[in-house]
Coordinates of C-alpha atoms in Angstrom, one line a residue:
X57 CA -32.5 0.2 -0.4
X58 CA -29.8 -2.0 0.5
X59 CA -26.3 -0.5 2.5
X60 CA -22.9 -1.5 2.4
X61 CA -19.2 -0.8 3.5
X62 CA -16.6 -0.5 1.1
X63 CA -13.4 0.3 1.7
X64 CA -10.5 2.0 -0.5
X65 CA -7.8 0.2 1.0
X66 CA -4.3 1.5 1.4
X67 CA -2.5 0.2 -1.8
X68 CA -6.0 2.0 -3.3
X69 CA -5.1 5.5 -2.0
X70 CA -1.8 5.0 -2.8
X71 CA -2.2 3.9 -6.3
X72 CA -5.0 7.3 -6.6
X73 CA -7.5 5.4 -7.7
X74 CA -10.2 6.5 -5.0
X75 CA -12.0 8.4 -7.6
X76 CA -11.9 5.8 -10.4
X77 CA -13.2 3.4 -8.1
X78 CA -16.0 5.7 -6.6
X79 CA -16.8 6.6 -9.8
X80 CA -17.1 2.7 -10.7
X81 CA -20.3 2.8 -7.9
X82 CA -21.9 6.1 -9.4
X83 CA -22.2 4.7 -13.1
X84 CA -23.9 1.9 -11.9
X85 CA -26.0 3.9 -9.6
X86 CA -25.5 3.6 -6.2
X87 CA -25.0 6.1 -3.9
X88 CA -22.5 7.2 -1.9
X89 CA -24.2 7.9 1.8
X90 CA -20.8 8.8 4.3
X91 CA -17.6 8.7 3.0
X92 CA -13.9 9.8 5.1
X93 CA -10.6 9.0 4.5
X94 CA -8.5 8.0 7.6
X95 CA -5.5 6.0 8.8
X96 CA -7.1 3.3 11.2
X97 CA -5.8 2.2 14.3
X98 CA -4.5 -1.5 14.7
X99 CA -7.7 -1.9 17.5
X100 CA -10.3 -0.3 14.8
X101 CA -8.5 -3.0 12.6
X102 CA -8.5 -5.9 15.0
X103 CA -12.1 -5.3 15.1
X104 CA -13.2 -5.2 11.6
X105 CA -11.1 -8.7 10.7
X106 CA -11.8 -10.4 14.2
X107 CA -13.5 -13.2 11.8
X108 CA -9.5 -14.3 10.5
X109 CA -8.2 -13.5 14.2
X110 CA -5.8 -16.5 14.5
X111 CA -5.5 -17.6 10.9
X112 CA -1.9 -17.3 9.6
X113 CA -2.6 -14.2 7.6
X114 CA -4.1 -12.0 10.2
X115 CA -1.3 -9.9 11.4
X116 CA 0.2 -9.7 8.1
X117 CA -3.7 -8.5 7.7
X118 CA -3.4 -6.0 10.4
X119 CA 0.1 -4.6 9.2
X120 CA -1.3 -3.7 5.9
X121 CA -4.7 -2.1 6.7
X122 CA -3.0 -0.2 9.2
X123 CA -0.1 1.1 6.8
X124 CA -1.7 4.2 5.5
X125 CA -4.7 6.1 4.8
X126 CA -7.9 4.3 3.3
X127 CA -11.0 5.5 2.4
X128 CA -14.0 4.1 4.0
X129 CA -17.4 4.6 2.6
X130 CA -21.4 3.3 3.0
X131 CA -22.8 3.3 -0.1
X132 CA -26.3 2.0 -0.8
X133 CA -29.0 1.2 -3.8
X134 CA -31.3 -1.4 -4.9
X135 CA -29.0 -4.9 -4.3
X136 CA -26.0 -2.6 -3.2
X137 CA -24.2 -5.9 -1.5
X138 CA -24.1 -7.8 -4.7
X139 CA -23.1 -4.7 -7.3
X140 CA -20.5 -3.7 -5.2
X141 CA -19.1 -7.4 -5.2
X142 CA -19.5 -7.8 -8.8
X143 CA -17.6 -4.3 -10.0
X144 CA -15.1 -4.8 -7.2
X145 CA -14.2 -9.0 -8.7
X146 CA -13.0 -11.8 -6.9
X147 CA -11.5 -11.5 -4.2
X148 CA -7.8 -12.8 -5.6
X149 CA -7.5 -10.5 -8.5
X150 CA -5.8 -13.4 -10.3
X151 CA -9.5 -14.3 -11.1
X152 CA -11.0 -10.8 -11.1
X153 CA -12.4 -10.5 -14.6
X154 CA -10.9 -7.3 -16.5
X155 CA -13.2 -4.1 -15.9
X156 CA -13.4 -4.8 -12.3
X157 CA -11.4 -2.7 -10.1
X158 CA -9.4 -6.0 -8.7
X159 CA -9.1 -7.2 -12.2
X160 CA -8.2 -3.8 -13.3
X161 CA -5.6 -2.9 -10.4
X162 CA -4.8 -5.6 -8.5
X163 CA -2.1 -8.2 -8.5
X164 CA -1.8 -9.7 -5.1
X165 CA -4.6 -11.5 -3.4
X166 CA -3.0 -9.6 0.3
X167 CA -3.4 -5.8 -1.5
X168 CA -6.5 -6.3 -3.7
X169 CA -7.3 -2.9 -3.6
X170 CA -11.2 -3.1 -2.2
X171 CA -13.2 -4.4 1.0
X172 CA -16.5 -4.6 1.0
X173 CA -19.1 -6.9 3.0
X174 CA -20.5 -9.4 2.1
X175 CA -24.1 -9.7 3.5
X176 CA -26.7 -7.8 4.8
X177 CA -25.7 -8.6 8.2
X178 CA -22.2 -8.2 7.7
X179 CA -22.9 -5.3 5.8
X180 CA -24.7 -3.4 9.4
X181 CA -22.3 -4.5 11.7
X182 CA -19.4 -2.9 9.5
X183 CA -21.2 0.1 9.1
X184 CA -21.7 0.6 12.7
X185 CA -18.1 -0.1 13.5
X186 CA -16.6 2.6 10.5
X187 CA -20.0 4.8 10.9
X188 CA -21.1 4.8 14.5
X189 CA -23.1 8.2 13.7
X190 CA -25.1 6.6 11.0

């Protein structure tokens, strides 16, 4: 079974979509392992984006992610990294196909609504960042 961090990002909670979008990973059966809802710090932040650190959009980054509650989650099945990519949709939700939860409830490529990684190794390093216990 595969792992992976996904996170409900600000803009998500806010919108109230955190059950819509968990129940988006249920259908397609995956399962949620951990899940909390919390309001990062900007050093918890720094740390999960320190691949943009010094692009022009990392602050701005930082800013957002910090600006409320999100709710962070390890969810896991059989190819978990790729079906959690494919019901989230591209990254700008401009492309996000309809019935993904970007294409669904997104309309800016800075709030997309959804993080979640992108590889296996990605994947475990997130998950001990956000899930240190696990």
């Amino acid at each position: 079974m595969e792992k992976t961090l996904v996170l409900v990002k600000p803009d998500g909670v806010q919108k109230k979509i955190c059950g819509e979008v968990i129940s988006r990973f249920e259908r397609k059966g995956l399962s949620i392992d951990a899940i909390r809802m919390e309001q990062i710090s900007p050093e918890l932040a720094k740390k999960h984006y320190a691949v943009h650190e010094g692009k022009p959009f990392f602050d701005g980054l930082i800013q957002f992610i910090t600006s409320g509650p999100l709710l962070a989650m390890v969810i896991s099945g059989e190819n978990a990294i790729a079906a959690v990519r494919q019901i989230n949709g591209a990254t700008n939700p401009i492309e996000a196909v309809p019935g993904s939860i970007r294409g669904d409830f997104a309309t800016s490529i800075d709030e997309n609504i959804v993080h979640a990684s992108d590889a296996p190794e990605t994947a475990a390093q997130e998950i001990a960042l956000w899930f240190p216990e696990l």
